[in-house]
Amino acid sequence: MTNIQEVISAVRAGEIKGFLHESEAVCLFRYCTKLNALGSALEIGSYCGKSTVFMGQAYREGGSEEHQQGQQYHDPELWDTQLSGVNTFSYFRQTINQFNLDDIVMPIVAPSKVVAKNWCMPLALVFVDGGHSEAAADHDVLAWSRFIEPGGALVIHDIYKNETEGGQAPKNAMLKLLAQGCFYLERKVGSLVVLRRKAPKRYNRMGAS
Ligand SMILES: C[S@@+](CC[C@H](N)C(=O)[O-])C[C@H]1O[C@@H](n2cnc3c(N)ncnc32)[C@H](O)[C@@H]1O
């Protein structure tokens, strides 16, 4: 069975297409490991399976006793002539299968908005790395944060201090969520941030504990 070191070696060998830096992917893996007892994790914006493998591997190891066209990023290998568009799904399935995660990862091929509208399951962790426009980032951060359990995490990719470093839409969405007061920023690794949902204070007869 694959372990996280084998996943990292495969990434270093360039076997999986994707955008996460190794330190960001390892941070995502660690939070999925830490939170998997709280419930399932959801990824918004899978590509060819790179981030998904780190998340899936954490959920796999969590249950193990042995060990815990023209666009900037266009990739011609992923062009589907029948669909006349980019199609990463066969590549994604191949990646998931390569790391024996078919029984852990449940792909949903649909726009994030459609899935969110029909979703009702509480989640331990949501990883947002989908559309990077203001509208898409606002939707994904604000809509999906509602499903996160107290103590759970919202992980967001591509948070940059200013425009010279990168687009500001994910950061603006994050700031809107933080202003609501239910989440706090716990960690930043590269451009990846981890927000945690505050747990409600426990009260006894003498007041807050
Ligand atoms: C930056 S890539 C994600 C990379 C991935 N996290 C990785 O490291 O392998 C963004 C992905 O989000 C998808 N996406 C963009 N807008 C979306 C939407 N509204 N709903 C669902 N997926 C979306 C894109 O098709 C693309 O596959």
mmCIF file of C-alpha atoms and ligand atoms in Angstrom:
data_model
loop_
_atom_site.group_PDB
_atom_site.id
_atom_site.type_symbol
_atom_site.label_atom_id
_atom_site.label_comp_id
_atom_site.label_asym_id
_atom_site.label_seq_id
_atom_site.Cartn_x
_atom_site.Cartn_y
_atom_site.Cartn_z
ATOM 1 C CA MET A 1 0.000 0.000 0.000
ATOM 2 C CA THR A 2 1.165 3.536 -0.792
ATOM 3 C CA ASN A 3 2.390 5.767 2.041
ATOM 4 C CA ILE A 4 2.828 9.528 2.140
ATOM 5 C CA GLN A 5 6.571 9.283 1.350
ATOM 6 C CA GLU A 6 5.753 7.438 -1.880
ATOM 7 C CA VAL A 7 3.238 10.164 -2.768
ATOM 8 C CA ILE A 8 5.884 12.850 -2.140
ATOM 9 C CA SER A 9 8.458 10.944 -4.226
ATOM 10 C CA ALA A 10 5.956 10.645 -7.086
ATOM 11 C CA VAL A 11 5.270 14.391 -6.924
ATOM 12 C CA ARG A 12 9.021 15.142 -6.907
ATOM 13 C CA ALA A 13 9.408 12.894 -9.953
ATOM 14 C CA GLY A 14 6.767 15.013 -11.722
ATOM 15 C CA GLU A 15 4.260 12.138 -11.947
ATOM 16 C CA ILE A 16 1.206 14.262 -10.991
ATOM 17 C CA LYS A 17 0.192 17.536 -12.614
ATOM 18 C CA GLY A 18 -0.904 20.253 -10.176
ATOM 19 C CA PHE A 19 -0.085 23.578 -8.578
ATOM 20 C CA LEU A 20 0.479 22.998 -4.850
ATOM 21 C CA HIS A 21 4.005 23.371 -3.491
ATOM 22 C CA GLU A 22 5.240 20.414 -1.472
ATOM 23 C CA SER A 23 5.092 22.348 1.830
ATOM 24 C CA GLU A 24 1.482 23.395 1.098
ATOM 25 C CA ALA A 25 0.501 19.839 0.187
ATOM 26 C CA VAL A 26 2.106 18.460 3.365
ATOM 27 C CA CYS A 27 0.237 21.081 5.454
ATOM 28 C CA LEU A 28 -3.037 19.977 3.806
ATOM 29 C CA PHE A 29 -2.148 16.335 4.499
ATOM 30 C CA ARG A 30 -1.426 17.097 8.188
ATOM 31 C CA TYR A 31 -4.741 18.903 8.730
ATOM 32 C CA CYS A 32 -6.662 16.086 7.043
ATOM 33 C CA THR A 33 -4.862 13.614 9.313
ATOM 34 C CA LYS A 34 -5.610 15.726 12.388
ATOM 35 C CA LEU A 35 -9.291 16.211 11.582
ATOM 36 C CA ASN A 36 -10.383 12.955 9.985
ATOM 37 C CA ALA A 37 -11.973 11.668 13.190
ATOM 38 C CA LEU A 38 -14.312 14.704 13.041
ATOM 39 C CA GLY A 39 -15.781 13.746 9.650
ATOM 40 C CA SER A 40 -15.237 13.832 5.901
ATOM 41 C CA ALA A 41 -13.204 16.363 3.932
ATOM 42 C CA LEU A 42 -14.286 18.052 0.711
ATOM 43 C CA GLU A 43 -12.145 19.578 -2.020
ATOM 44 C CA ILE A 44 -13.485 22.357 -4.245
ATOM 45 C CA GLY A 45 -11.597 22.456 -7.546
ATOM 46 C CA SER A 46 -9.866 19.153 -8.216
ATOM 47 C CA TYR A 47 -7.553 19.199 -11.225
ATOM 48 C CA CYS A 48 -5.513 16.075 -12.008
ATOM 49 C CA GLY A 49 -5.616 14.755 -8.439
ATOM 50 C CA LYS A 50 -2.466 16.201 -6.837
ATOM 51 C CA SER A 51 -4.088 17.834 -3.797
ATOM 52 C CA THR A 52 -6.690 15.038 -3.719
ATOM 53 C CA VAL A 53 -4.013 12.381 -3.281
ATOM 54 C CA PHE A 54 -2.584 14.192 -0.243
ATOM 55 C CA MET A 55 -6.079 14.504 1.252
ATOM 56 C CA GLY A 56 -7.038 10.927 0.382
ATOM 57 C CA GLN A 57 -3.777 9.536 1.727
ATOM 58 C CA ALA A 58 -4.428 11.282 5.068
ATOM 59 C CA TYR A 59 -7.874 9.697 5.225
ATOM 60 C CA ARG A 60 -6.383 6.328 4.265
ATOM 61 C CA GLU A 61 -3.659 6.519 6.919
ATOM 62 C CA GLY A 62 -6.144 7.838 9.489
ATOM 63 C CA GLY A 63 -7.783 4.413 9.464
ATOM 64 C CA SER A 64 -4.552 2.433 9.441
ATOM 65 C CA GLU A 65 -2.950 0.852 12.449
ATOM 66 C CA GLU A 66 0.470 0.614 10.817
ATOM 67 C CA HIS A 67 1.137 4.324 10.449
ATOM 68 C CA GLN A 68 -0.793 7.491 10.660
ATOM 69 C CA GLN A 69 -5.529 26.985 -25.019
ATOM 70 C CA GLY A 70 -4.202 30.181 -24.645
ATOM 71 C CA GLN A 71 -4.684 30.498 -20.978
ATOM 72 C CA GLN A 72 -1.794 30.951 -18.580
ATOM 73 C CA TYR A 73 -2.078 27.409 -17.245
ATOM 74 C CA HIS A 74 -3.295 25.719 -20.417
ATOM 75 C CA ASP A 75 -1.911 22.198 -20.811
ATOM 76 C CA PRO A 76 -2.420 20.828 -24.368
ATOM 77 C CA GLU A 77 -2.229 17.232 -23.064
ATOM 78 C CA LEU A 78 -5.560 17.818 -21.302
ATOM 79 C CA TRP A 79 -7.491 19.088 -24.338
ATOM 80 C CA ASP A 80 -10.511 16.931 -25.218
ATOM 81 C CA THR A 81 -11.389 17.377 -28.904
ATOM 82 C CA GLN A 82 -14.836 15.752 -28.497
ATOM 83 C CA LEU A 83 -15.743 18.095 -25.628
ATOM 84 C CA SER A 84 -13.871 21.032 -27.193
ATOM 85 C CA GLY A 85 -12.554 21.817 -23.758
ATOM 86 C CA VAL A 86 -10.082 20.876 -21.055
ATOM 87 C CA ASN A 87 -10.925 17.524 -19.493
ATOM 88 C CA THR A 88 -8.852 16.474 -16.479
ATOM 89 C CA PHE A 89 -11.181 13.737 -15.261
ATOM 90 C CA SER A 90 -9.530 10.714 -16.908
ATOM 91 C CA TYR A 91 -6.136 12.001 -15.694
ATOM 92 C CA PHE A 92 -7.640 12.569 -12.221
ATOM 93 C CA ARG A 93 -9.038 8.993 -12.085
ATOM 94 C CA GLN A 94 -5.703 7.587 -13.227
ATOM 95 C CA THR A 95 -3.925 9.492 -10.400
ATOM 96 C CA ILE A 96 -6.409 8.335 -7.759
ATOM 97 C CA ASN A 97 -6.101 4.755 -9.001
ATOM 98 C CA GLN A 98 -2.274 4.934 -9.092
ATOM 99 C CA PHE A 99 -2.314 5.649 -5.334
ATOM 100 C CA ASN A 100 -5.050 3.053 -4.507
ATOM 101 C CA LEU A 101 -7.479 5.715 -3.296
ATOM 102 C CA ASP A 102 -10.579 4.619 -5.272
ATOM 103 C CA ASP A 103 -12.296 3.493 -2.060
ATOM 104 C CA ILE A 104 -11.491 6.763 -0.224
ATOM 105 C CA VAL A 105 -12.033 9.522 -2.791
ATOM 106 C CA MET A 106 -15.548 10.248 -4.083
ATOM 107 C CA PRO A 107 -15.312 12.525 -7.153
ATOM 108 C CA ILE A 108 -18.213 14.832 -7.983
ATOM 109 C CA VAL A 109 -18.019 16.292 -11.485
ATOM 110 C CA ALA A 110 -20.211 19.400 -11.297
ATOM 111 C CA PRO A 111 -19.934 23.152 -10.753
ATOM 112 C CA SER A 112 -19.281 24.003 -7.120
ATOM 113 C CA LYS A 113 -22.472 26.136 -6.956
ATOM 114 C CA VAL A 114 -24.680 23.228 -8.028
ATOM 115 C CA VAL A 115 -23.123 20.878 -5.482
ATOM 116 C CA ALA A 116 -23.302 23.434 -2.639
ATOM 117 C CA LYS A 117 -26.996 24.067 -3.312
ATOM 118 C CA ASN A 118 -27.758 20.370 -2.822
ATOM 119 C CA TRP A 119 -25.286 19.612 -0.022
ATOM 120 C CA CYS A 120 -26.385 18.803 3.525
ATOM 121 C CA MET A 121 -23.523 16.864 5.174
ATOM 122 C CA PRO A 122 -21.362 18.412 7.936
ATOM 123 C CA LEU A 123 -17.639 18.348 7.064
ATOM 124 C CA ALA A 124 -14.378 18.265 9.018
ATOM 125 C CA LEU A 125 -12.318 20.021 6.358
ATOM 126 C CA VAL A 126 -12.977 21.870 3.114
ATOM 127 C CA PHE A 127 -10.129 22.683 0.733
ATOM 128 C CA VAL A 128 -10.981 25.556 -1.623
ATOM 129 C CA ASP A 129 -8.911 25.821 -4.832
ATOM 130 C CA GLY A 130 -11.577 26.171 -7.550
ATOM 131 C CA GLY A 131 -12.514 29.266 -9.527
ATOM 132 C CA HIS A 132 -10.308 32.274 -8.747
ATOM 133 C CA SER A 133 -12.650 35.131 -9.812
ATOM 134 C CA GLU A 134 -14.143 37.376 -7.076
ATOM 135 C CA ALA A 135 -17.581 35.766 -7.571
ATOM 136 C CA ALA A 136 -16.273 32.178 -7.496
ATOM 137 C CA ALA A 137 -13.969 32.710 -4.505
ATOM 138 C CA ASP A 138 -16.701 34.520 -2.525
ATOM 139 C CA HIS A 139 -19.156 31.748 -3.261
ATOM 140 C CA ASP A 140 -16.826 28.883 -2.429
ATOM 141 C CA VAL A 141 -15.466 30.356 0.805
ATOM 142 C CA LEU A 142 -18.774 31.666 2.138
ATOM 143 C CA ALA A 143 -21.103 28.857 0.986
ATOM 144 C CA TRP A 144 -18.869 25.940 1.927
ATOM 145 C CA SER A 145 -17.742 27.346 5.292
ATOM 146 C CA ARG A 146 -21.324 26.840 6.545
ATOM 147 C CA PHE A 147 -20.864 23.059 6.470
ATOM 148 C CA ILE A 148 -17.722 22.950 8.614
ATOM 149 C CA GLU A 149 -18.029 21.452 12.088
ATOM 150 C CA PRO A 150 -16.813 23.406 15.163
ATOM 151 C CA GLY A 151 -13.070 22.711 15.381
ATOM 152 C CA GLY A 152 -12.976 21.875 11.662
ATOM 153 C CA ALA A 153 -10.864 23.648 9.052
ATOM 154 C CA LEU A 154 -11.329 25.668 5.894
ATOM 155 C CA VAL A 155 -8.111 25.514 3.858
ATOM 156 C CA ILE A 156 -7.726 28.055 1.045
ATOM 157 C CA HIS A 157 -5.048 28.112 -1.657
ATOM 158 C CA ASP A 158 -3.586 31.189 -3.404
ATOM 159 C CA ILE A 159 -3.748 33.796 -0.637
ATOM 160 C CA TYR A 160 -1.307 36.588 -1.583
ATOM 161 C CA LYS A 161 -0.422 39.778 0.282
ATOM 162 C CA ASN A 162 -0.687 42.011 -2.782
ATOM 163 C CA GLU A 163 -1.386 41.969 -6.508
ATOM 164 C CA THR A 164 2.262 41.780 -7.500
ATOM 165 C CA GLU A 165 2.377 38.344 -5.834
ATOM 166 C CA GLY A 166 -0.977 37.072 -7.172
ATOM 167 C CA GLY A 167 -4.737 37.566 -7.584
ATOM 168 C CA GLN A 168 -6.567 38.974 -4.575
ATOM 169 C CA ALA A 169 -9.984 37.269 -4.900
ATOM 170 C CA PRO A 170 -9.287 34.348 -2.496
ATOM 171 C CA LYS A 171 -7.812 36.773 0.061
ATOM 172 C CA ASN A 172 -10.810 39.128 -0.186
ATOM 173 C CA ALA A 173 -13.189 36.194 0.320
ATOM 174 C CA MET A 174 -11.149 35.030 3.316
ATOM 175 C CA LEU A 175 -11.304 38.514 4.895
ATOM 176 C CA LYS A 176 -15.091 38.604 4.453
ATOM 177 C CA LEU A 177 -15.379 35.274 6.235
ATOM 178 C CA LEU A 178 -13.038 36.300 9.074
ATOM 179 C CA ALA A 179 -15.104 39.495 9.560
ATOM 180 C CA GLN A 180 -18.108 37.292 10.383
ATOM 181 C CA GLY A 181 -16.220 36.110 13.467
ATOM 182 C CA CYS A 182 -16.820 32.330 13.314
ATOM 183 C CA PHE A 183 -13.333 31.398 12.029
ATOM 184 C CA TYR A 184 -9.775 32.340 12.993
ATOM 185 C CA LEU A 185 -6.550 32.126 10.988
ATOM 186 C CA GLU A 186 -4.384 29.366 12.448
ATOM 187 C CA ARG A 187 -1.614 28.721 9.923
ATOM 188 C CA LYS A 188 -0.096 29.940 6.658
ATOM 189 C CA VAL A 189 2.276 27.819 4.544
ATOM 190 C CA GLY A 190 3.293 29.398 1.240
ATOM 191 C CA SER A 191 0.057 30.724 -0.219
ATOM 192 C CA LEU A 192 -2.072 28.184 1.653
ATOM 193 C CA VAL A 193 -3.989 29.269 4.778
ATOM 194 C CA VAL A 194 -5.797 27.221 7.391
ATOM 195 C CA LEU A 195 -8.831 28.796 9.073
ATOM 196 C CA ARG A 196 -10.431 26.954 12.003
ATOM 197 C CA ARG A 197 -14.087 27.196 13.019
ATOM 198 C CA LYS A 198 -14.356 28.369 16.590
ATOM 199 C CA ALA A 199 -15.882 25.821 18.949
ATOM 200 C CA PRO A 200 -18.747 27.180 21.060
ATOM 201 C CA LYS A 201 -17.766 28.019 24.646
ATOM 202 C CA ARG A 202 -18.980 25.498 27.201
ATOM 203 C CA TYR A 203 -21.015 26.907 30.076
ATOM 204 C CA ASN A 204 -21.574 25.602 33.583
ATOM 205 C CA ARG A 205 -23.607 27.181 36.384
ATOM 206 C CA MET A 206 -20.649 29.417 37.294
ATOM 207 C CA GLY A 207 -20.317 30.814 33.730
ATOM 208 C CA ALA A 208 -18.046 30.014 30.803
ATOM 209 C CA SER A 209 -15.483 27.263 31.330
HETATM 210 C C1 LIG B 1 -6.075 25.486 -9.543
HETATM 211 S S1 LIG B 1 -6.922 24.066 -10.078
HETATM 212 C C2 LIG B 1 -6.902 23.064 -8.633
HETATM 213 C C3 LIG B 1 -5.584 22.342 -8.431
HETATM 214 C C4 LIG B 1 -5.652 21.274 -7.375
HETATM 215 N N1 LIG B 1 -5.939 21.826 -6.056
HETATM 216 C C5 LIG B 1 -4.329 20.510 -7.308
HETATM 217 O O1 LIG B 1 -3.406 20.915 -6.565
HETATM 218 O O2 LIG B 1 -4.213 19.485 -7.997
HETATM 219 C C6 LIG B 1 -8.605 24.649 -10.089
HETATM 220 C C7 LIG B 1 -9.636 23.611 -10.533
HETATM 221 O O3 LIG B 1 -10.937 24.118 -10.179
HETATM 222 C C8 LIG B 1 -11.864 23.808 -11.200
HETATM 223 N N2 LIG B 1 -12.975 24.783 -11.105
HETATM 224 C C9 LIG B 1 -12.978 26.079 -11.471
HETATM 225 N N3 LIG B 1 -14.202 26.635 -11.228
HETATM 226 C C10 LIG B 1 -14.979 25.659 -10.684
HETATM 227 C C11 LIG B 1 -16.334 25.601 -10.241
HETATM 228 N N4 LIG B 1 -17.122 26.663 -10.292
HETATM 229 N N5 LIG B 1 -16.799 24.439 -9.748
HETATM 230 C C12 LIG B 1 -15.999 23.342 -9.686
HETATM 231 N N6 LIG B 1 -14.703 23.336 -10.093
HETATM 232 C C13 LIG B 1 -14.200 24.473 -10.598
HETATM 233 C C14 LIG B 1 -11.016 23.912 -12.469
HETATM 234 O O4 LIG B 1 -11.609 23.180 -13.528
HETATM 235 C C15 LIG B 1 -9.677 23.312 -12.026
HETATM 236 O O5 LIG B 1 -9.676 21.917 -12.242
#
